[in-house]
Tab-separated table of C-alpha atoms in Angstrom:
chain	number	residue	atom	x	y	z
A	1	PRO	CA	-7.257	-10.838	10.970
A	2	ILE	CA	-7.516	-7.610	12.925
A	3	SER	CA	-8.992	-8.372	16.337
A	4	LYS	CA	-12.342	-6.887	17.216
A	5	GLU	CA	-10.745	-5.552	20.398
A	6	LEU	CA	-8.112	-3.591	18.439
A	7	LEU	CA	-10.671	-2.136	16.011
A	8	SER	CA	-12.982	-1.293	18.916
A	9	SER	CA	-10.111	0.377	20.757
A	10	VAL	CA	-9.213	2.501	17.726
A	11	VAL	CA	-12.838	3.524	17.125
A	12	ASN	CA	-13.331	4.392	20.800
A	13	GLU	CA	-10.118	6.455	20.843
A	14	VAL	CA	-11.246	8.399	17.754
A	15	LEU	CA	-14.720	9.011	19.173
A	16	GLU	CA	-13.232	10.168	22.474
A	17	ARG	CA	-10.956	12.661	20.682
A	18	VAL	CA	-13.850	13.927	18.567
A	19	ARG	CA	-15.966	14.499	21.686
A	20	GLU	CA	-13.097	16.269	23.471
A	21	ASN	CA	-12.360	18.579	20.556
A	22	GLU	CA	-15.701	19.091	18.814
A	23	ASN	CA	-16.147	22.654	20.089
A	24	LYS	CA	-12.522	23.749	20.294
A	25	GLY	CA	-12.039	24.947	16.698
A	26	PRO	CA	-9.459	23.921	14.112
A	27	PRO	CA	-6.026	22.616	15.215
A	28	GLU	CA	-4.210	25.878	14.424
A	29	ASP	CA	-6.491	27.685	16.912
A	30	ASN	CA	-6.284	24.936	19.505
A	31	PRO	CA	-2.873	23.731	20.685
A	32	SER	CA	-4.423	20.836	22.648
A	33	VAL	CA	-5.341	19.020	19.397
A	34	GLU	CA	-2.615	16.595	18.391
A	35	THR	CA	-1.405	17.025	14.829
A	36	GLY	CA	1.636	14.719	14.930
A	37	ALA	CA	1.574	10.908	15.138
A	38	GLU	CA	-1.744	9.397	14.215
A	39	LYS	CA	-3.555	6.377	15.563
A	40	PRO	CA	-4.653	4.012	12.794
A	41	LEU	CA	-8.115	4.834	11.482
A	42	ILE	CA	-9.185	2.250	8.961
A	43	MET	CA	-12.580	2.060	7.279
A	44	ALA	CA	-14.202	-1.223	6.297
A	45	ALA	CA	-14.505	-1.960	2.575
A	46	ASP	CA	-17.531	-3.537	0.924
A	47	PRO	CA	-16.711	-7.269	1.002
A	48	LYS	CA	-18.363	-7.718	-2.415
A	49	ARG	CA	-16.169	-5.103	-4.089
A	50	TYR	CA	-13.050	-7.259	-4.513
A	51	THR	CA	-12.845	-10.859	-5.707
A	52	LEU	CA	-9.619	-12.448	-4.473
A	53	GLY	CA	-7.497	-14.406	-6.940
A	54	GLU	CA	-4.070	-16.013	-6.901
A	55	LYS	CA	-1.323	-15.138	-4.442
A	56	LEU	CA	1.320	-13.042	-6.217
A	57	GLY	CA	3.888	-12.864	-3.442
A	58	GLU	CA	4.578	-12.898	0.255
A	59	GLY	CA	7.180	-11.263	2.446
A	60	GLY	CA	7.711	-10.496	6.091
A	61	MET	CA	5.506	-7.401	5.985
A	62	ALA	CA	2.795	-8.234	3.438
A	63	VAL	CA	0.959	-10.787	1.332
A	64	VAL	CA	-0.145	-9.680	-2.158
A	65	TYR	CA	-2.963	-11.211	-4.203
A	66	LYS	CA	-4.269	-10.568	-7.663
A	67	ALA	CA	-7.915	-9.557	-7.380
A	68	ARG	CA	-10.755	-8.069	-9.378
A	69	ASP	CA	-12.417	-4.766	-8.537
A	70	THR	CA	-16.035	-5.657	-9.327
A	71	VAL	CA	-17.194	-2.024	-9.252
A	72	LEU	CA	-14.667	-0.711	-11.791
A	73	ASP	CA	-14.277	-4.084	-13.542
A	74	ARG	CA	-10.494	-4.136	-13.566
A	75	PRO	CA	-7.678	-6.283	-12.183
A	76	VAL	CA	-5.986	-4.967	-9.042
A	77	ALA	CA	-3.394	-6.113	-6.520
A	78	LEU	CA	-4.496	-6.397	-2.889
A	79	LYS	CA	-1.749	-6.106	-0.292
A	80	PHE	CA	-2.637	-7.466	3.161
A	81	LEU	CA	-0.773	-7.263	6.436
A	82	PRO	CA	0.265	-10.712	7.696
A	83	HIS	CA	-1.730	-11.946	10.708
A	84	GLY	CA	1.032	-11.305	13.274
A	85	VAL	CA	1.712	-7.747	12.121
A	86	ALA	CA	-1.990	-6.932	11.766
A	87	ALA	CA	-2.584	-7.717	15.420
A	88	SER	CA	-0.427	-4.803	16.619
A	89	ALA	CA	-1.351	-1.116	16.635
A	90	ASP	CA	2.228	-0.312	15.525
A	91	GLY	CA	1.897	-2.609	12.509
A	92	LEU	CA	-1.410	-1.036	11.526
A	93	GLY	CA	0.002	2.441	12.008
A	94	GLN	CA	2.986	1.703	9.755
A	95	PHE	CA	0.692	0.179	7.128
A	96	GLN	CA	-1.547	3.257	7.172
A	97	LYS	CA	1.513	5.535	6.971
A	98	GLU	CA	2.729	3.555	3.939
A	99	ALA	CA	-0.700	3.897	2.312
A	100	LYS	CA	-0.826	7.656	2.898
A	101	SER	CA	2.690	8.094	1.512
A	102	SER	CA	1.920	5.953	-1.539
A	103	ALA	CA	-1.316	7.815	-2.217
A	104	LYS	CA	0.622	11.069	-2.658
A	105	LEU	CA	2.716	9.661	-5.511
A	106	ASN	CA	1.698	10.009	-9.151
A	107	HIS	CA	4.388	8.737	-11.510
A	108	PRO	CA	4.281	6.339	-14.492
A	109	ASN	CA	6.990	4.120	-12.942
A	110	ILE	CA	5.336	3.877	-9.516
A	111	ILE	CA	2.339	1.658	-8.805
A	112	THR	CA	-0.816	3.676	-8.082
A	113	LEU	CA	-2.670	3.176	-4.805
A	114	TYR	CA	-6.450	3.002	-5.318
A	115	ASP	CA	-7.899	2.146	-1.906
A	116	PHE	CA	-7.063	1.383	1.725
A	117	GLY	CA	-9.186	-0.162	4.451
A	118	VAL	CA	-10.282	-3.393	6.101
A	119	LEU	CA	-11.585	-6.351	4.114
A	120	ASP	CA	-12.836	-9.457	5.900
A	121	GLY	CA	-11.146	-8.293	9.097
A	122	ARG	CA	-7.743	-7.645	7.495
A	123	ALA	CA	-6.095	-4.312	6.701
A	124	PHE	CA	-5.393	-3.965	2.977
A	125	MET	CA	-4.176	-1.672	0.227
A	126	CYS	CA	-5.666	-1.913	-3.241
A	127	MET	CA	-3.099	-1.073	-5.895
A	128	GLU	CA	-2.636	-1.032	-9.620
A	129	TYR	CA	-2.018	-4.549	-10.949
A	130	VAL	CA	1.047	-4.815	-13.174
A	131	ASP	CA	0.965	-7.727	-15.589
A	132	GLY	CA	4.629	-8.570	-15.844
A	133	VAL	CA	7.647	-10.063	-14.130
A	134	THR	CA	9.897	-8.867	-11.358
A	135	LEU	CA	13.490	-7.899	-11.940
A	136	TRP	CA	14.337	-10.816	-9.638
A	137	ASP	CA	12.600	-13.212	-12.046
A	138	MET	CA	14.395	-11.646	-15.009
A	139	LEU	CA	17.785	-12.002	-13.312
A	140	SER	CA	17.026	-15.557	-12.202
A	141	GLN	CA	16.291	-16.793	-15.724
A	142	ALA	CA	19.509	-18.372	-16.973
A	143	ASP	CA	21.450	-16.401	-14.327
A	144	GLY	CA	20.504	-13.143	-16.034
A	145	CYS	CA	22.486	-14.055	-19.141
A	146	GLY	CA	19.442	-13.547	-21.365
A	147	LEU	CA	19.132	-9.874	-20.439
A	148	LYS	CA	20.173	-7.473	-23.145
A	149	VAL	CA	22.061	-4.335	-22.214
A	150	THR	CA	19.283	-2.152	-23.630
A	151	LYS	CA	16.681	-3.825	-21.393
A	152	VAL	CA	18.905	-3.403	-18.324
A	153	LEU	CA	19.338	0.288	-19.146
A	154	ILE	CA	15.590	0.764	-19.601
A	155	VAL	CA	14.888	-0.850	-16.205
A	156	ALA	CA	17.665	1.152	-14.516
A	157	ARG	CA	16.475	4.440	-16.033
A	158	GLY	CA	12.852	3.804	-15.033
A	159	LEU	CA	13.928	2.906	-11.508
A	160	MET	CA	16.099	6.007	-11.173
A	161	GLU	CA	13.304	8.272	-12.465
A	162	ALA	CA	10.831	6.747	-9.989
A	163	LEU	CA	13.230	7.046	-7.052
A	164	GLN	CA	14.164	10.617	-7.981
A	165	TYR	CA	10.475	11.558	-8.091
A	166	ALA	CA	9.707	9.830	-4.763
A	167	HIS	CA	12.742	11.400	-3.073
A	168	GLY	CA	11.704	14.788	-4.443
A	169	THR	CA	8.431	14.456	-2.522
A	170	GLY	CA	10.331	13.575	0.656
A	171	LEU	CA	9.565	9.842	0.498
A	172	VAL	CA	12.406	7.345	0.862
A	173	HIS	CA	11.635	3.798	-0.304
A	174	ARG	CA	13.242	1.529	2.271
A	175	ASP	CA	12.803	-1.738	0.435
A	176	VAL	CA	14.223	-1.296	-3.072
A	177	LYS	CA	15.165	-4.767	-4.289
A	178	PRO	CA	14.760	-6.831	-7.473
A	179	ALA	CA	11.633	-8.563	-6.132
A	180	ASN	CA	9.912	-5.153	-5.818
A	181	ILE	CA	10.754	-3.905	-9.309
A	182	MET	CA	8.350	-4.905	-12.095
A	183	TRP	CA	8.802	-5.152	-15.840
A	184	SER	CA	5.380	-4.721	-17.466
A	185	ARG	CA	4.416	-6.922	-20.404
A	186	GLU	CA	3.079	-3.748	-22.076
């Protein structure tokens, strides 16, 4: 969980900056306002909004669960920072940067980001849930021998289109691997 001290520190830093700059005008008129690196600013989510389900996966930088958005009545994937990473301001900052970058993308082969915030004391991203299997799972089944050439080409084309789109927006995905590529059951 995110420590109360860290959240308090972030809130106090934001309030201090607001007080310092409230009468100085917009950033373009005021060179003392920082417009570069941002401190993490994360809003708390309604704890009743999401119902947590099964764990879908876990890596060094995140844990992902299937969940239900009770407001919109749809399945979603909730990505949480692991406890060790969540305790650092750098980890939170990177997570927020990832969320902001993801939120700018709108492509059929890229998972959509719906929400970002803190839930039960943990930073999270709420994303589109894809009912399917990872490319890793597909390759692992019978050593990938069951994959047809046409299916491989469809996956490769979809991946290339998604990466081309993301790169065109200036975003470079730094963790492209079979475990992060999904094949939808649809």
